[in-house]
Short mmCIF file of C-alpha atoms and ligand atoms in Angstrom, two decimals:
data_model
loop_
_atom_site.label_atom_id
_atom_site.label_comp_id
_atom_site.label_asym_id
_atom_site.label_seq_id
_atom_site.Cartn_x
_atom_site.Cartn_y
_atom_site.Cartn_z
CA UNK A 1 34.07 55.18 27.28
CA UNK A 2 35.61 58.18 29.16
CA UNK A 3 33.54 61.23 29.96
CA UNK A 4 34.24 64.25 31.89
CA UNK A 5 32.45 64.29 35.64
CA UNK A 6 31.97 66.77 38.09
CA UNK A 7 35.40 66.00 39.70
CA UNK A 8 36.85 67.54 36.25
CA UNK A 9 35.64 70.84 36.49
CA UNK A 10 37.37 73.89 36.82
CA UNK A 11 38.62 74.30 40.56
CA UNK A 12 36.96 77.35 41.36
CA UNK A 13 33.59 77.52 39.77
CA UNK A 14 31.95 80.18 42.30
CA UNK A 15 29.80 83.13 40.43
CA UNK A 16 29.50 80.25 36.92
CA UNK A 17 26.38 79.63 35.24
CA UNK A 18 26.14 76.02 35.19
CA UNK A 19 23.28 74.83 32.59
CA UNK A 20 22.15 71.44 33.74
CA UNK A 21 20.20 69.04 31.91
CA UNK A 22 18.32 66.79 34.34
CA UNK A 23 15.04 64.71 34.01
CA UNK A 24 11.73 66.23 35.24
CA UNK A 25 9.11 64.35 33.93
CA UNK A 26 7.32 63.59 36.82
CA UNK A 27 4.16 61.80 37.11
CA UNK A 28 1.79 64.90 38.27
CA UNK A 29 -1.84 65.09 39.04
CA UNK A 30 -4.12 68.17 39.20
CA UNK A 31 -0.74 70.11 39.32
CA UNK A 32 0.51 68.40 42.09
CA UNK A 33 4.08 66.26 41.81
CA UNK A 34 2.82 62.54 42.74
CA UNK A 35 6.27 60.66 42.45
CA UNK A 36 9.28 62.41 43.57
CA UNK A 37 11.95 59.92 42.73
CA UNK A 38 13.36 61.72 39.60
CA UNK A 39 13.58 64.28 41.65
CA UNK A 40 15.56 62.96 44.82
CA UNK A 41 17.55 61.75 41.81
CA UNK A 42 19.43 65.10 40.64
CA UNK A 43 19.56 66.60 43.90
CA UNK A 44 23.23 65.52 44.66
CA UNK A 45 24.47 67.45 41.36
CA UNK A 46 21.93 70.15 41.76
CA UNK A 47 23.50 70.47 45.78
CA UNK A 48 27.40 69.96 44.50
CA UNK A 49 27.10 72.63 42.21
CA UNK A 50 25.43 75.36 44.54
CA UNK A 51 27.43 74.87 47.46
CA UNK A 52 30.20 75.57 45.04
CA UNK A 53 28.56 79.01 44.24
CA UNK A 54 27.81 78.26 40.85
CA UNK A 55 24.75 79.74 39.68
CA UNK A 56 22.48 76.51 38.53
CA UNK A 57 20.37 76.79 35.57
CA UNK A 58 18.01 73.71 35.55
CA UNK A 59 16.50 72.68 32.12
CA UNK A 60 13.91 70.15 31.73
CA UNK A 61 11.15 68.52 29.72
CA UNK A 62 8.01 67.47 30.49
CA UNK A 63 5.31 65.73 28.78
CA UNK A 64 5.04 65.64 25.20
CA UNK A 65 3.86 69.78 24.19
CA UNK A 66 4.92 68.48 20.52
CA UNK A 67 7.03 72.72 19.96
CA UNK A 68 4.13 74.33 21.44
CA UNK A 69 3.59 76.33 24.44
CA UNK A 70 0.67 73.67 26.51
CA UNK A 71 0.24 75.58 29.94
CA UNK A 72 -0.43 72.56 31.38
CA UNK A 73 3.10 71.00 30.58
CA UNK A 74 4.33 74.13 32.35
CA UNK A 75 6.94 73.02 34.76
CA UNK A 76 6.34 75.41 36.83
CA UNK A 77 4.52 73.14 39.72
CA UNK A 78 7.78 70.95 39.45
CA UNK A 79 9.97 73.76 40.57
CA UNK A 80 7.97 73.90 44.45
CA UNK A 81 8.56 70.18 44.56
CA UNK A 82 12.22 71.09 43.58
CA UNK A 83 12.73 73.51 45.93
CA UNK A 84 11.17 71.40 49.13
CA UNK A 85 13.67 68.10 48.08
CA UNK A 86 16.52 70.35 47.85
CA UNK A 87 15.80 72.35 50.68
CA UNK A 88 17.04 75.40 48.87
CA UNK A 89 15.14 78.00 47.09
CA UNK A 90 14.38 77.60 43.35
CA UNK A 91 13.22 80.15 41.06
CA UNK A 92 11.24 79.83 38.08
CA UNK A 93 11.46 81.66 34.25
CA UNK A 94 8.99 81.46 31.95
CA UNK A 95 10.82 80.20 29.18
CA UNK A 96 14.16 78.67 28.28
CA UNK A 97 15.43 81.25 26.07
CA UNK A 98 14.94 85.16 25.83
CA UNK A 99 14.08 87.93 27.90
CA UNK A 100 12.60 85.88 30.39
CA UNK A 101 15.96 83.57 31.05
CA UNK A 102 17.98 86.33 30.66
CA UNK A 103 16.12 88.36 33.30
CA UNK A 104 16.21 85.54 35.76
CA UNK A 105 19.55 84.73 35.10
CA UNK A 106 21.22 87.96 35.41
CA UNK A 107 19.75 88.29 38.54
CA UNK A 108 21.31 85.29 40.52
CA UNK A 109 23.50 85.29 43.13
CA UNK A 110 26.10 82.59 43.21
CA UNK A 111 24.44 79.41 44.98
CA UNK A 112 21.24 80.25 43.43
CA UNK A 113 19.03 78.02 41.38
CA UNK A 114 17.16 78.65 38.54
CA UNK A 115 14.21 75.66 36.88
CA UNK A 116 13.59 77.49 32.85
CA UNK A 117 10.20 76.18 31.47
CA UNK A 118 9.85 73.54 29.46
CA UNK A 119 12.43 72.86 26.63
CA UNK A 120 10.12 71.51 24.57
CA UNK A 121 7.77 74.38 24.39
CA UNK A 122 10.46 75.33 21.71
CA UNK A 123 9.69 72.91 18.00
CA UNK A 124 14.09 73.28 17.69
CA UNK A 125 14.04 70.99 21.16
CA UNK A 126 13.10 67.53 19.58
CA UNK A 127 14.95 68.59 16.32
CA UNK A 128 18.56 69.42 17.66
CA UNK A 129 18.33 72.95 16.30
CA UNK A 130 21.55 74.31 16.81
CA UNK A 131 20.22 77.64 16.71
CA UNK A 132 17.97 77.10 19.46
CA UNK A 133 21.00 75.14 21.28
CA UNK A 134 23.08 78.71 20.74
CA UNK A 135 20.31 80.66 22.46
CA UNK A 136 20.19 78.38 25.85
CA UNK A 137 24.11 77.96 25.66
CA UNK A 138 24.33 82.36 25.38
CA UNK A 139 23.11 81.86 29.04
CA UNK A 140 25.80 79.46 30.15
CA UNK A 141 29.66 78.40 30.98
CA UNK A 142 29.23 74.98 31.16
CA UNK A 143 27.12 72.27 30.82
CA UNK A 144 25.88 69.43 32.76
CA UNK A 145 24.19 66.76 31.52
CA UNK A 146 21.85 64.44 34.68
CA UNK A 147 19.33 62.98 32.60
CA UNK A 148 21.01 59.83 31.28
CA UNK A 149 17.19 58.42 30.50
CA UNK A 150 16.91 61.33 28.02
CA UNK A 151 20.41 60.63 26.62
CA UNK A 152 19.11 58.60 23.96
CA UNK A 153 17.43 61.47 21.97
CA UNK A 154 19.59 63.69 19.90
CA UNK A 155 17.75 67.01 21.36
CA UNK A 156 19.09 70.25 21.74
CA UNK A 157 19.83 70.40 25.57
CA UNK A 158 21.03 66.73 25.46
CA UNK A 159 23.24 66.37 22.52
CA UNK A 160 23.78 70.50 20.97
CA UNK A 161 24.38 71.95 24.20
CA UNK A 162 27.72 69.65 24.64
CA UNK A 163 29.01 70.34 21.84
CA UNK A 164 28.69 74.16 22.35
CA UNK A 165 30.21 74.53 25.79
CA UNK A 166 32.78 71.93 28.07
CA UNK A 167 30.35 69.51 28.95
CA UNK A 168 30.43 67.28 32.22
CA UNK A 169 28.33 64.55 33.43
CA UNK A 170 26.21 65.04 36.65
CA UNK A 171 26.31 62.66 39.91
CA UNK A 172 23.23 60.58 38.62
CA UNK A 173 24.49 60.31 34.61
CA UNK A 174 27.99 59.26 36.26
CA UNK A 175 26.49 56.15 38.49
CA UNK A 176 24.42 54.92 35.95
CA UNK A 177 26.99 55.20 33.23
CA UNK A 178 29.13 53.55 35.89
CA UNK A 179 26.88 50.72 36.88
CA UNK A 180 26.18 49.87 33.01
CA UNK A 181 29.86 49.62 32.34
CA UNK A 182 30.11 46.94 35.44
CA UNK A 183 26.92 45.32 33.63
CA UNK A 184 27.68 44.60 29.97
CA UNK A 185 30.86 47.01 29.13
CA UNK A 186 33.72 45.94 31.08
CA UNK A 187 31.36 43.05 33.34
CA UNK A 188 33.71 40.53 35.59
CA UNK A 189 32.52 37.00 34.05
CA UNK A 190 30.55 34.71 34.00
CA UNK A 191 27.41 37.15 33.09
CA UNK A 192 24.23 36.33 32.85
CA UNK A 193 21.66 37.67 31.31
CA UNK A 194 17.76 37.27 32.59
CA UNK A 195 14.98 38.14 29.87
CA UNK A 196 11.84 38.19 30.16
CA UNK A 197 8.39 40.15 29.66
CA UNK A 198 5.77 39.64 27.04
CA UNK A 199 6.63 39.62 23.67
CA UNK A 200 9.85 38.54 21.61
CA UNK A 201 8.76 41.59 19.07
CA UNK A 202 9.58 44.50 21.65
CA UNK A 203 13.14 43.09 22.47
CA UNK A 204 14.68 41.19 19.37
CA UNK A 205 17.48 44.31 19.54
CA UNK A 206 18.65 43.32 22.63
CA UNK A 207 18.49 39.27 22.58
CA UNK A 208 20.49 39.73 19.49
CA UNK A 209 22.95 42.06 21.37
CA UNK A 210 23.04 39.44 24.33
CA UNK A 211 23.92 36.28 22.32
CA UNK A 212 27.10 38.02 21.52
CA UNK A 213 28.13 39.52 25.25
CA UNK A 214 26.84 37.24 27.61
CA UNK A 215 27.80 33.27 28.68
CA UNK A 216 24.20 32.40 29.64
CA UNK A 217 20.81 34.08 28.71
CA UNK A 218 18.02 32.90 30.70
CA UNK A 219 14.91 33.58 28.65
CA UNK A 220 11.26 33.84 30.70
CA UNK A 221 7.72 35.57 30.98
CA UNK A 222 5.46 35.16 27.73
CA UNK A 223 8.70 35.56 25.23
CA UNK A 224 10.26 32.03 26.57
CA UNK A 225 6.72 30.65 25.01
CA UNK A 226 7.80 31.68 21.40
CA UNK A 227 11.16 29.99 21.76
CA UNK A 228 9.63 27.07 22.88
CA UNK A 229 7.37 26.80 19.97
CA UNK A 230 10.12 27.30 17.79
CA UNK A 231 11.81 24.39 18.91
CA UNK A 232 8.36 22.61 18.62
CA UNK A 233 6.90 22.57 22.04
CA UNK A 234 3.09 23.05 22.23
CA UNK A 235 2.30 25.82 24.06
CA UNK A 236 -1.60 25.62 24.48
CA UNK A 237 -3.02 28.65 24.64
CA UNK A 238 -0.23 30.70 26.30
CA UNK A 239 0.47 34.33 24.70
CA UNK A 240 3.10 33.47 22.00
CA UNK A 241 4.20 35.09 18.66
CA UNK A 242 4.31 32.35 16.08
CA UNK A 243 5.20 34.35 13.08
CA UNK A 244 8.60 34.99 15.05
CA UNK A 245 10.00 31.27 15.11
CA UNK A 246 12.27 32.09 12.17
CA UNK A 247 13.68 34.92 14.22
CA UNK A 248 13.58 32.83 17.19
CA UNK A 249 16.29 29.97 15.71
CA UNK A 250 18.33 32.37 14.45
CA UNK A 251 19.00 33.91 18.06
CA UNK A 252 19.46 30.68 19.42
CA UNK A 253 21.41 29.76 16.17
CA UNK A 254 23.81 32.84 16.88
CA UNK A 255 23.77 32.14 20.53
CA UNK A 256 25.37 28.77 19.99
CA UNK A 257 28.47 30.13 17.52
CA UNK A 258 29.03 32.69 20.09
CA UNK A 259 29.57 30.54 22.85
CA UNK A 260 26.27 31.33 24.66
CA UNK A 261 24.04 29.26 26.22
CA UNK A 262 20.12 29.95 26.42
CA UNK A 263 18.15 28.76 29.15
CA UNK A 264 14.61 27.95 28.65
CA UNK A 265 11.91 26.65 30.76
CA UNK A 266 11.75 23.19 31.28
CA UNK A 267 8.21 23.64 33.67
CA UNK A 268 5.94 25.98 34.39
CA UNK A 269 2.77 27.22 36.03
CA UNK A 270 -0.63 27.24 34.04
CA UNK A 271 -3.87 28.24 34.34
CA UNK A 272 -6.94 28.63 32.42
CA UNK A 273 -7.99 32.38 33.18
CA UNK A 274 -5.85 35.35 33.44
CA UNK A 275 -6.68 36.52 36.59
CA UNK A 276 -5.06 36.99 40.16
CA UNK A 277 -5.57 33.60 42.32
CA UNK A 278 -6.84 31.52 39.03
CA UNK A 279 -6.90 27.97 39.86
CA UNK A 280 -3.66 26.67 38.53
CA UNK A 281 -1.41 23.48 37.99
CA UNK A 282 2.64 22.79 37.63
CA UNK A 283 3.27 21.27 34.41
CA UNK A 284 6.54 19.75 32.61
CA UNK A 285 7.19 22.00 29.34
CA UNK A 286 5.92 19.48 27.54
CA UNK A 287 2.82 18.78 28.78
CA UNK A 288 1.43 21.74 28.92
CA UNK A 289 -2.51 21.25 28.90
CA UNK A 290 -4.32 22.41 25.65
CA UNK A 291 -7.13 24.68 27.37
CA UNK A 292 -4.59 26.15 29.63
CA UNK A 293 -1.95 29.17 29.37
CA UNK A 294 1.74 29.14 30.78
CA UNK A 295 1.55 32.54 32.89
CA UNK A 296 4.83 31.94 35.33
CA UNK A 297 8.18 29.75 35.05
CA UNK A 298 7.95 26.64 37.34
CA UNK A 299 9.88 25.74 40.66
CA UNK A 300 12.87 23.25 38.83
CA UNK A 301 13.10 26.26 36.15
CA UNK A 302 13.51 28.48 39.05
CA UNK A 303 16.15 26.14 40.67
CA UNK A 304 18.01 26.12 37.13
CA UNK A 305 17.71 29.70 36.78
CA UNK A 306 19.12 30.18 40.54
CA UNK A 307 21.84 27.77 39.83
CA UNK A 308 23.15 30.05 37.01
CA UNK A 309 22.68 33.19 39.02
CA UNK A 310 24.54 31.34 41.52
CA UNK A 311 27.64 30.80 39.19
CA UNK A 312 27.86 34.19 38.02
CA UNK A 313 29.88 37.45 38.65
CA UNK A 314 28.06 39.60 36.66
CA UNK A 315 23.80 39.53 36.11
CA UNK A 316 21.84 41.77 33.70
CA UNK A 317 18.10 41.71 34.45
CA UNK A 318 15.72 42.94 32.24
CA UNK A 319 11.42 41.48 32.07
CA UNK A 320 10.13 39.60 34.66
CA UNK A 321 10.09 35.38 33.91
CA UNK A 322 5.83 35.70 35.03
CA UNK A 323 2.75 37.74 35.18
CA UNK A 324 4.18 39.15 38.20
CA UNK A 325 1.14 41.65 38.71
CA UNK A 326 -0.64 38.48 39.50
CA UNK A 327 -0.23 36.08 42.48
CA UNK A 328 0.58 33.62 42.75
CA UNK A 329 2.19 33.94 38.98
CA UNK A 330 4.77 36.35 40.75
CA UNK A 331 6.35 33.53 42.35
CA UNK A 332 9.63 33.13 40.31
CA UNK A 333 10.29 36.57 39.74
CA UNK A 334 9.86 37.10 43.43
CA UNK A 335 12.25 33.72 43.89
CA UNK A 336 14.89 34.58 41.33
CA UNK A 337 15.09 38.32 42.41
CA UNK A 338 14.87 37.44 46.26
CA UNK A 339 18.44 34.93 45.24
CA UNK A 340 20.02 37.75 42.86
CA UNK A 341 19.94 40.28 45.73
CA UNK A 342 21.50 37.99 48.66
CA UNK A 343 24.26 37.44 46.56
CA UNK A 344 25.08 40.65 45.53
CA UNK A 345 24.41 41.90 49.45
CA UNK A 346 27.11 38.63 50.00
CA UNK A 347 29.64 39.89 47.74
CA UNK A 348 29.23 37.67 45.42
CA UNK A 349 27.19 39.14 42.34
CA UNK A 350 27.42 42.14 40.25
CA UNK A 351 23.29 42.74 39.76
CA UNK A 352 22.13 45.40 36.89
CA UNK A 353 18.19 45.41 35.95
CA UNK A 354 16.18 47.86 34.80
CA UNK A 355 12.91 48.20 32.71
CA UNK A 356 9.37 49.91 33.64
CA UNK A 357 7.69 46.06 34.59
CA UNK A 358 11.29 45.15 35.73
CA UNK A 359 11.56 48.01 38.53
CA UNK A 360 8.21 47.43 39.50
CA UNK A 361 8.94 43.52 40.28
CA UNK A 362 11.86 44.21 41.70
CA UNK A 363 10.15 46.46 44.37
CA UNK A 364 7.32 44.10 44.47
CA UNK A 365 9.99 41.60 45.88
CA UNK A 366 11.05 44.35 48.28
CA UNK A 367 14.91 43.13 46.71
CA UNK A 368 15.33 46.48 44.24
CA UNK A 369 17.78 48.57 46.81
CA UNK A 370 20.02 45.07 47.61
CA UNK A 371 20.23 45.49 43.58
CA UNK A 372 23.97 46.76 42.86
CA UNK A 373 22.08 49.21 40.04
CA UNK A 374 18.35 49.22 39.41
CA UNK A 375 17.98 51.93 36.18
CA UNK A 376 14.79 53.75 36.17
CA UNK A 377 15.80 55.14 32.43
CA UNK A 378 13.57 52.66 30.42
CA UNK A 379 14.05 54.12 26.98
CA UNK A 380 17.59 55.02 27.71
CA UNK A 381 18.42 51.69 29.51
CA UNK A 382 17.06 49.32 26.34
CA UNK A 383 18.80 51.12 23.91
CA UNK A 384 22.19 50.78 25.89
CA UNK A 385 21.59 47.03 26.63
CA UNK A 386 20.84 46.49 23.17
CA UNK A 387 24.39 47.78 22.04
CA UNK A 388 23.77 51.17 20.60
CA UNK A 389 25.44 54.48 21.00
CA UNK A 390 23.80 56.53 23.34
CA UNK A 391 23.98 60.31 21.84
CA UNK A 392 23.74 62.41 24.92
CA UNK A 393 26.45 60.25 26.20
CA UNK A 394 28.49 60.34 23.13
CA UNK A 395 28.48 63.96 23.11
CA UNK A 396 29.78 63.76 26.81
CA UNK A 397 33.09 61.47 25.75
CA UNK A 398 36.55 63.25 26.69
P1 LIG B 1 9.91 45.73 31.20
O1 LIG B 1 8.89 46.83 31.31
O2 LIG B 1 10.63 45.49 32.49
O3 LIG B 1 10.85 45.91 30.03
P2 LIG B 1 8.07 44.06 29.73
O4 LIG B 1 7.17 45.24 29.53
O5 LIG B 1 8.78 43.52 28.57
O6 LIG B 1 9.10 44.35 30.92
O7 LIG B 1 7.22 42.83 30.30
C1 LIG B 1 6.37 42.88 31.41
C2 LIG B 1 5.09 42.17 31.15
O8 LIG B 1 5.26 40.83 30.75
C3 LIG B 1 4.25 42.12 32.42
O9 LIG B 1 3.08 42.87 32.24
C4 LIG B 1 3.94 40.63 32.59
O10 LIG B 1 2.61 40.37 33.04
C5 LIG B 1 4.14 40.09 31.21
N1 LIG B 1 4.37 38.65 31.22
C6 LIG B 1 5.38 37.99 31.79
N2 LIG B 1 5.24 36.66 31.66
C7 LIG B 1 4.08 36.48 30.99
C8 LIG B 1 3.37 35.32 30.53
N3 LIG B 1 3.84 34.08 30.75
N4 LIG B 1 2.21 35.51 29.86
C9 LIG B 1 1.74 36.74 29.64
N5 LIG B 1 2.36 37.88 30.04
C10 LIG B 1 3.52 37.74 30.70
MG1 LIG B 2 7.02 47.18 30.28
#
């Protein structure tokens, strides 16, 4: 798709009131910001814009307030952690519409930044309301949207506001929408796919939107044990979902008229507790013990799964093959991510992953910045790898 960035915009943009959308939810305790990272994230737009003299009108969520004013889902705290990462002064108004934007706003010099509370102190947020959307957009020229992990919600200040002013894609929306066309979109092939985390149930979407884009799908972590049983291997005790074998053979029946191949575990590493340094043996797949649970991928699965990151341009990553949290059942996730993330530092790998678990392993492997893209979107990220329109970017196409 083809969106509008910040390279589009009208050359001289000094004195303009700029209403970007950009992602504040921030983990915060006792009022304090304890994560900055979404932060850091939306300072290059946040920057670009006020060094151009625009005057930058920040809007944000936070938390779930459900319409209602919750003080403490104020975002006011967020806006002194704003203004320290950006180095630049940010001021703060009470809400997002009225008399208390308006005052703020008509005060700002150009350069100046502005954080409005909460968005979804106002019920029309959630909903879309275009009335509410023609109340925030009264106090803008244009719109930026930064908060591609909020893009797919239909909400007022991600999909209305676009359509009510020329709308433009910030710094961060633009390399992730980037990265995820180089991923699945328009990926240089071979591309493989890695899958893996706990259940089938959370992810048949996107193994069904896989099958069809991918040459190889490597499936791992507790979901590999429910395509196992499916093709009849006894799984012992291991976390499985037997009620979704039908659903099962038909992704690997789909995978196999689309040209893909799935890779499964052929060992793995079992133990008879879940529990960080549980005593624990390496097994063939099918001889798994029958008091004994498969809680990682084992070393010739690894050297499989290697091999096919080793013959690809192009890897998606999402779920880690283990119970990473756990040592030593980290082991192939640490392996497979350690491998991705020389060959994209060689040249020789496109690497995309994302996911809550996913990001965490990846930084457990201390491999996630070697990572050509690691997407902290979660929501926003599953939806797009499982093929579906994205509205906040749809409402950004040119
Ligand atoms: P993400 O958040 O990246 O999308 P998921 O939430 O789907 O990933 O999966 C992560 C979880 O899967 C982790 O908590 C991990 O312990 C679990 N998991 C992986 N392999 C196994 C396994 N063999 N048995 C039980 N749980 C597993
Ligand atoms: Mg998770």
């Amino acid at each position: 798709m083809s969106f509008k960035t910040l390279d589009d915009l009208p050359a001289d943009i000094a004195g303009k009131r700029v209403l970007v959308r950009v992602d504040l939810n921030v983990p915060m305790a006792d009022g304090v910001v304890t994560d900055r990272t979404r932060i850091r994230r939306v300072v290059p737009t946040i920057s670009e814009l006020s060094n151009k003299g625009a005057k930058v009108i920040l809007l944000a969520h936070f938390g779930r307030p459900k319409g209602k004013v919750v003080p403490e889902m104020s975002l006011r705290p967020v806006a002194q952690a704003v203004e320290e990462e950006l180095d630049h002064r940010v001021d703060f108004a009470a809400d997002c519409i009225g008399e208390a934007a308006k005052k703020e706003i008509d005060e700002m010099a150009d350069g100046d930044v502005v954080l409005l509370e909460n968005t979804r102190f106002h019920p029309g947020e959630e909903k879309n309301d275009p009335e509410l959307a023609k109340s925030i957009a009264e106090n803008g020229d244009i719109y930026v949207n930064d908060a591609f992990s909020a893009a797919h919600r239909a909400h007022a200040t991600t999909e209305g506001l676009a359509r009510l002013l020329p709308a433009f894609a910030g710094r961060t929306m633009q390399a992730e929408l980037e990265a995820l066309e180089k991923g699945l979109g328009a990926p240089q092939k071979p591309v493989v796919a890695i899958v893996g985390g706990a259940k089938v149930s959370t992810k048949i979407d996107l193994l069904q939107n896989l099958v069809k884009k991918v040459d190889a799908l490597v499936i791992g972590g507790g979901m590999a044990n429910t395509f196992l049983a499916a093709k009849g291997v006894d799984v012992a005790k291991s976390l499985c979902e037997h009620d979704l074998a039908d659903t099962a053979n038909a992704i690997m029946t789909e995978a196999v008229s689309a040209g893909c191949t799935i890779v499964l575990p052929i060992d793995a590493v079992v133990a008879r507790e879940f529990k960080a340094g549980a005593d624990n043996e390496t097994v063939d797949i099918d001889a798994v013990p029958a008091d004994t649970m498969i809680l990682d991928v084992g070393p010739a699965t690894v050297a499989k799964v290697n091999g096919w990151i080793d013959q690809a341009a192009t890897l998606v990553w999402n779920g880690p093959l283990g119970a990473f949290e756990i040592a030593p059942f980290d082991a192939s996730t640490v392996s497979a991510a350690r491998f991705a993330a020389e060959q994209t530092t060689a040249g020789e790998l496109v690497s995309v992953a994302g996911g809550g678990d996913t990001v965490a392993a990846l930084n457990h492997a201390g491999v996630a910045d070697a990572f050509t893209y690691v997407s902290t979107a979660g929501g926003a990220f599953l939806e797009w790898m499982e093929g579906k329109e994205l509205p906040g970017v749809a409402a950004l196409a040119a």
